[in-house]
Amino acid sequence: MANGGKRIVIAGAGSIGCYVGGCLAIAGREVILLARPRIETALRLGGLRISDLEGRDRLVEPDRLGITANPAAALPEADVILVTVKSGATREMAALIKAHARPDAVVISLQNGVDNADRLRAELGSRTVLAGMVPFNVVQSPDGTLPLRVHRASDGKVMIEDRRLAGLLDVPSLLDVEGLAVETHGDMKAVLWGKLLMNLNNALVALSGLPLASELADRRWRLILAGQIDEALLAMKATGIEPAWIAGLRPALLPKVLRLPDWLFKLLARRMLAIDPQARSSMWDDLQRGRPTEISELQGAVLGLAERTGTPAPLLKSVTALVRAAEAARLGSPGLAPEQVVPPAGSRSA
Ligand SMILES: NC(=O)C1=CN([C@@H]2O[C@H](COP(=O)(O)OP(=O)(O)OC[C@H]3O[C@@H](n4cnc5c(N)ncnc54)[C@H](OP(=O)(O)O)[C@@H]3O)[C@@H](O)[C@H]2O)C=CC1
Ligand SMILES: CC(C)(CO)C(=O)C(=O)O
């Protein structure tokens, strides 16, 4: 068994959890997927298909995976717990970990948003909780597809908080496997705020219904993203938050690059546009499935800063209101045009 027999439990096997868990299982790690019954059944019936934009395509047979919907069966087995539920389910998952996992299990948040690791810490007291960041998009096959397929549709390295751990658990060498590049980082707060800047686009993809690559190729959408990032950078500056570089760019340069004409943007932002055409955003997935989105943890996190510091955030407010309306309507993406997202000139208020 690879890596000293450490057992990895994926706490919330959906798009990210199945992709990460599948890569780890293919690499010989012992993985248990804690899933909802819909995904549990699909995995038991057809196994898990893992593919990526570089052309890798592998089937993990059901007998190569531990699969359960029962937290009391999965969590006591864990040496490492990768939390991959949406932010709204973090507290519930933390309570399950507290009730069922060994106190020495290392818990790692692989979620968007800036405070999921803190939410876990608040529930889990003295246990070891590390923040993580997943940079790539994963597309899950439609319900009922067998085998269930998770496709990594963009690129990037997973970052995990650099912390010397008791018991000599070497997190990167346990988790850094083919298809899943993992590195440690000394300043996860900066990394998560940097990622949040890009995640301000999740809502625009969700509202437009467009694939991420087409949405980013359209300057009208990029202008809205750039406007949101300006508001976010202002609020972050006022609170002393310094986001990390994103896609090889200093955060302050990001709005400038996004505002370039389409032809120049395509030329200069090749790294940002290395996305296959299926990718959208996890917030689009939520609208399509009629589930609550992470708008409170993304735009909402910046609005919290803006309120405290009195910096203006009209675009973030109107994007948030539109996402909330789409959530409430439960009709999937409203398929808005950029002009329906930007408030008419003159009606903006801080
Ligand atoms: N999808 C993506 O491309 C990316 C996502 N992320 C982030 O990663 C995190 C996970 O996202 P994603 O994988 O898309 O989310 P998913 O909704 O696809 O996966 C989470 C899964 O956890 C399940 N779940 C929730 N509670 C439990 C529980 N108590 N027991 C078992 N299963 C449970 C959910 O089921 P149910 O919904 O039925 O409750 C769902 O199937 C989010 O923070 C997201 O923002 C980051 C980068 C990219
Ligand atoms: C990878 C990215 C930025 C966009 O797909 C994402 O984090 C998400 O979908 O939640």
XYZ file of C-alpha atoms and ligand atoms in Angstrom:
408
model
C 0.000 0.000 0.000
C 1.389 3.429 -0.967
C 2.349 5.950 1.718
C 2.470 3.937 4.911
C -1.147 2.817 4.736
C -2.576 6.262 5.516
C -6.306 6.293 4.863
C -7.795 9.304 3.166
C -11.494 10.039 3.587
C -13.152 12.388 1.118
C -15.782 14.183 3.178
C -18.421 15.070 0.591
C -17.685 13.254 -2.669
C -19.065 15.491 -5.422
C -17.120 17.049 -8.321
C -13.904 17.997 -6.490
C -14.066 15.120 -3.990
C -14.530 12.444 -6.674
C -11.784 13.930 -8.865
C -9.270 14.217 -6.012
C -10.272 10.855 -4.519
C -10.131 9.173 -7.937
C -6.609 10.475 -8.692
C -5.428 9.340 -5.265
C -6.997 5.876 -5.681
C -5.401 5.468 -9.137
C -2.048 6.309 -7.525
C -2.560 3.490 -5.014
C -3.655 5.532 -1.997
C -6.328 4.035 0.248
C -9.369 6.228 -0.284
C -12.869 6.186 1.188
C -15.480 8.353 -0.503
C -18.165 9.625 1.869
C -21.006 10.509 -0.488
C -24.712 11.132 -0.659
C -26.811 8.106 -1.705
C -27.195 9.409 -5.327
C -23.438 9.382 -5.883
C -22.850 6.325 -3.675
C -25.221 4.280 -5.882
C -23.671 5.523 -9.134
C -20.157 4.702 -7.877
C -21.146 1.223 -6.694
C -22.833 0.457 -10.015
C -20.313 1.866 -12.463
C -17.155 2.957 -10.679
C -15.554 6.343 -11.279
C -14.239 7.715 -14.568
C -11.460 10.303 -14.183
C -10.455 12.427 -17.145
C -8.661 15.706 -17.798
C -7.889 18.306 -20.416
C -4.496 16.749 -21.062
C -6.284 13.635 -22.410
C -5.973 11.265 -19.454
C -9.036 9.016 -19.135
C -9.142 6.244 -16.524
C -11.822 4.087 -14.958
C -11.528 3.266 -11.258
C -13.465 0.057 -10.627
C -15.839 0.138 -7.637
C -13.741 -2.443 -5.748
C -10.723 -0.046 -5.834
C -12.674 2.530 -3.794
C -14.190 2.583 -0.349
C -17.694 3.968 -0.937
C -20.223 4.805 1.743
C -22.967 7.255 2.629
C -22.489 6.498 6.322
C -20.228 8.977 8.180
C -19.970 6.598 11.145
C -18.430 3.985 8.826
C -16.062 6.305 6.929
C -14.743 8.891 9.366
C -13.298 6.665 12.146
C -11.042 5.105 9.463
C -9.428 8.397 8.471
C -5.813 9.499 8.924
C -6.508 12.434 6.624
C -9.913 13.973 5.897
C -10.300 16.105 2.775
C -13.367 18.308 3.195
C -14.988 18.864 -0.200
C -18.552 19.893 0.655
C -19.911 23.262 -0.421
C -19.325 26.022 2.157
C -22.932 25.890 3.377
C -22.374 22.282 4.522
C -19.034 22.887 6.296
C -20.488 23.175 9.804
C -22.555 20.007 9.369
C -19.489 18.117 8.113
C -17.411 19.500 11.002
C -19.959 18.136 13.480
C -19.783 14.708 11.810
C -15.974 14.779 11.952
C -16.098 15.749 15.628
C -18.502 12.923 16.390
C -16.836 10.149 14.400
C -13.193 10.854 13.461
C -10.109 10.071 15.544
C -8.736 13.179 17.304
C -5.398 12.786 15.489
C -6.899 12.759 11.978
C -5.648 15.728 9.927
C -8.490 17.717 8.376
C -7.868 19.678 5.147
C -10.389 22.054 3.594
C -10.348 21.936 -0.222
C -13.099 24.520 -0.571
C -13.556 27.958 -2.088
C -14.135 30.950 0.177
C -11.733 32.365 2.731
C -12.989 30.997 6.026
C -13.932 27.331 5.662
C -10.802 26.178 7.508
C -11.691 28.596 10.334
C -15.252 27.244 10.417
C -13.832 23.732 10.768
C -11.388 24.894 13.476
C -14.197 26.537 15.411
C -16.014 23.182 15.637
C -12.964 20.955 15.958
C -11.009 22.728 18.715
C -7.509 21.336 19.126
C -7.578 19.063 16.061
C -5.260 19.835 13.147
C -7.094 21.692 10.381
C -5.258 22.944 7.273
C -6.551 25.369 4.672
C -6.330 24.309 1.032
C -7.123 25.781 -2.383
C -8.160 24.009 -5.585
C -7.406 26.138 -8.670
C -8.992 23.980 -11.374
C -12.552 23.382 -12.508
C -14.109 19.903 -12.431
C -17.126 18.997 -14.547
C -19.354 16.186 -13.294
C -21.350 14.055 -15.739
C -25.149 14.510 -15.730
C -27.162 12.569 -13.113
C -27.718 8.950 -14.122
C -24.555 8.667 -16.269
C -22.662 5.419 -15.646
C -19.857 5.392 -14.895
C -20.000 8.715 -13.101
C -17.351 10.872 -14.737
C -15.412 13.768 -13.276
C -13.375 15.756 -15.766
C -10.672 18.267 -14.807
C -11.328 21.050 -17.284
C -8.542 23.457 -16.371
C -5.110 23.365 -14.814
C -3.171 24.408 -11.735
C -1.606 23.281 -8.482
C -3.570 22.583 -5.332
C -2.118 24.632 -2.462
C -2.157 23.382 1.116
C -1.135 25.208 4.263
C 2.501 24.553 5.121
C 2.550 23.234 8.650
C 4.923 20.812 10.362
C 2.658 18.050 11.544
C 2.951 15.731 14.494
C 3.306 12.058 13.506
C 5.491 13.085 10.538
C 2.595 13.129 8.092
C 4.020 14.488 4.845
C 0.932 15.965 3.213
C 2.400 16.785 -0.236
C 3.981 13.363 -0.674
C 0.677 11.741 0.316
C -1.482 13.884 -1.973
C 0.770 14.959 -4.887
C -0.029 12.290 -7.503
C -0.591 12.126 -11.267
C -3.455 14.426 -12.275
C -3.303 16.217 -8.930
C -0.343 18.533 -8.439
C -0.078 19.569 -4.770
C 2.242 22.085 -3.119
C 2.402 23.663 0.310
C 2.206 27.418 0.845
C 3.194 29.520 3.827
C 0.485 32.164 3.458
C -2.842 30.517 2.716
C -4.757 33.633 3.713
C -3.213 35.439 0.724
C -3.776 32.435 -1.542
C -7.465 32.165 -0.591
C -8.118 35.904 -1.043
C -6.327 35.718 -4.404
C -8.491 32.775 -5.463
C -11.572 34.633 -4.275
C -10.807 37.410 -6.760
C -11.111 34.879 -9.605
C -14.119 33.260 -7.944
C -15.989 36.575 -8.313
C -16.432 35.296 -11.861
C -18.323 32.169 -10.700
C -21.476 34.280 -10.386
C -21.094 35.765 -13.885
C -20.774 32.293 -15.401
C -23.797 31.176 -13.368
C -25.876 34.185 -14.445
C -24.850 33.978 -18.121
C -24.999 30.184 -18.398
C -21.990 30.415 -20.739
C -19.007 28.080 -20.667
C -16.171 29.752 -18.747
C -13.910 30.022 -21.821
C -16.626 31.791 -23.918
C -17.571 34.071 -21.047
C -13.949 35.135 -20.467
C -13.454 35.650 -24.198
C -16.208 38.331 -24.184
C -14.937 41.733 -23.051
C -18.397 42.810 -21.846
C -18.276 40.082 -19.165
C -14.620 40.775 -18.409
C -15.458 44.424 -17.724
C -17.965 43.328 -15.082
C -15.425 40.965 -13.554
C -12.780 43.708 -13.606
C -15.229 46.095 -11.885
C -15.937 43.555 -9.141
C -12.208 42.943 -8.667
C -11.585 46.709 -8.378
C -14.202 46.894 -5.622
C -12.696 43.832 -3.906
C -9.119 45.158 -4.074
C -10.271 48.445 -2.556
C -11.989 46.665 0.340
C -9.023 44.331 0.837
C -6.559 47.216 0.850
C -8.640 49.043 3.440
C -8.423 45.986 5.717
C -4.746 45.218 5.064
C -5.384 42.010 3.105
C -2.783 41.314 0.416
C -4.029 38.685 -2.031
C -1.512 36.345 -3.661
C -0.675 36.411 -7.377
C -3.266 34.847 -9.678
C -2.459 33.007 -12.913
C 1.018 34.536 -12.861
C -0.293 38.082 -12.399
C -0.024 40.627 -9.591
C -3.639 41.132 -8.366
C -3.540 44.876 -9.148
C -2.789 44.036 -12.793
C -5.723 41.656 -13.139
C -8.438 44.272 -13.842
C -6.144 45.966 -16.368
C -5.567 42.715 -18.249
C -9.284 41.851 -18.146
C -10.117 45.234 -19.708
C -7.867 44.696 -22.737
C -9.533 44.308 -26.138
C -10.477 40.704 -26.935
C -7.606 40.083 -29.380
C -4.948 41.336 -26.950
C -6.506 39.575 -23.965
C -6.480 36.264 -25.866
C -2.824 36.813 -26.705
C -1.655 37.821 -23.211
C -3.937 35.740 -21.001
C -3.268 32.366 -22.599
C -2.697 30.771 -19.187
C -6.065 32.026 -17.898
C -7.827 30.752 -21.015
C -6.363 27.231 -20.904
C -9.769 25.817 -20.091
C -11.659 23.210 -22.010
C -15.059 24.178 -23.423
C -17.094 22.157 -20.893
C -15.961 24.147 -17.859
C -18.411 26.567 -16.269
C -18.326 27.278 -12.512
C -19.333 25.489 -9.344
C -21.961 28.231 -8.838
C -23.480 27.407 -12.233
C -23.664 23.752 -11.050
C -25.543 24.901 -7.942
C -28.125 26.893 -9.912
C -28.637 23.983 -12.311
C -29.233 21.610 -9.393
C -31.502 24.050 -7.553
C -29.121 24.192 -4.579
C -28.001 27.180 -2.501
C -24.891 28.798 -3.968
C -21.718 30.025 -2.246
C -22.528 33.683 -3.023
C -22.366 34.562 0.720
C -18.845 33.113 0.954
C -17.593 34.751 -2.283
C -19.129 38.162 -3.124
C -20.487 38.160 0.463
C -17.002 37.924 2.001
C -15.932 41.081 0.139
C -19.199 42.866 0.900
C -18.513 42.169 4.586
C -15.132 43.927 4.275
C -16.637 46.782 2.230
C -19.338 47.392 4.831
C -16.797 47.475 7.653
C -14.480 49.874 5.861
C -17.046 51.964 4.011
C -15.589 51.239 0.563
C -18.054 51.260 -2.365
C -19.215 47.937 -3.832
C -22.219 48.562 -6.118
C -21.342 45.906 -8.688
C -20.780 43.224 -6.064
C -24.158 44.137 -4.571
C -26.049 43.900 -7.842
C -24.371 40.623 -8.846
C -25.266 39.225 -5.416
C -28.900 40.287 -5.753
C -29.167 38.640 -9.180
C -27.682 35.379 -7.909
C -30.050 35.404 -4.928
C -33.005 35.903 -7.292
C -31.831 33.004 -9.486
C -31.378 30.808 -6.379
C -34.918 31.584 -5.252
C -36.417 30.957 -8.722
C -34.770 27.472 -8.882
C -34.929 27.509 -12.670
C -31.212 27.064 -13.348
C -29.127 29.768 -14.956
C -31.244 32.778 -15.957
C -29.078 33.178 -19.100
C -28.565 36.907 -18.606
C -26.734 39.210 -20.999
C -23.981 41.438 -19.561
C -26.255 44.488 -19.977
C -28.761 42.857 -17.602
C -26.101 42.550 -14.906
C -24.605 46.044 -14.966
C -26.959 48.515 -13.290
C -28.023 51.367 -15.607
C -25.622 54.320 -15.429
C -26.638 56.838 -12.786
C -28.507 54.356 -10.595
C -25.436 53.015 -8.794
C -25.095 53.651 -5.103
C -22.281 52.648 -2.793
N -16.544 22.242 -8.902
C -15.417 22.911 -9.165
O -14.950 22.941 -10.312
C -14.672 23.618 -8.078
C -15.160 23.660 -6.788
N -14.414 24.245 -5.800
C -14.901 24.294 -4.441
O -14.842 22.980 -3.878
C -15.894 22.790 -2.930
C -16.700 21.571 -3.374
O -17.312 21.883 -4.614
P -17.947 20.788 -5.578
O -17.166 19.545 -5.561
O -18.202 21.474 -6.849
O -19.328 20.529 -4.836
P -20.349 19.334 -5.043
O -21.665 19.837 -4.613
O -20.198 18.750 -6.407
O -19.819 18.247 -4.017
C -20.077 18.245 -2.648
C -20.782 16.939 -2.355
O -20.835 16.734 -0.962
C -22.091 16.160 -0.678
N -22.370 16.279 0.744
C -22.781 17.361 1.446
N -22.922 17.050 2.743
C -22.593 15.731 2.854
C -22.579 14.821 3.937
N -22.894 15.201 5.187
N -22.230 13.540 3.691
C -21.903 13.137 2.441
N -21.906 13.955 1.381
C -22.252 15.234 1.594
C -23.021 16.948 -1.567
O -24.280 16.322 -1.691
P -25.643 17.216 -1.693
O -25.401 18.383 -2.622
O -26.644 16.241 -2.177
O -25.809 17.654 -0.279
C -22.218 16.942 -2.862
O -22.457 15.745 -3.598
C -16.701 24.101 -2.946
O -16.275 24.955 -1.920
C -16.360 24.714 -4.308
O -16.493 26.110 -4.349
C -13.162 24.754 -6.026
C -12.642 24.733 -7.290
C -13.377 24.241 -8.420
C -12.004 26.883 -11.036
C -13.042 27.953 -10.761
C -12.334 29.282 -10.601
C -13.870 28.224 -11.933
O -14.375 27.141 -12.503
C -13.767 27.609 -9.498
O -13.179 27.742 -8.470
C -15.157 27.138 -9.398
O -15.781 26.733 -10.377
O -15.651 27.174 -8.266
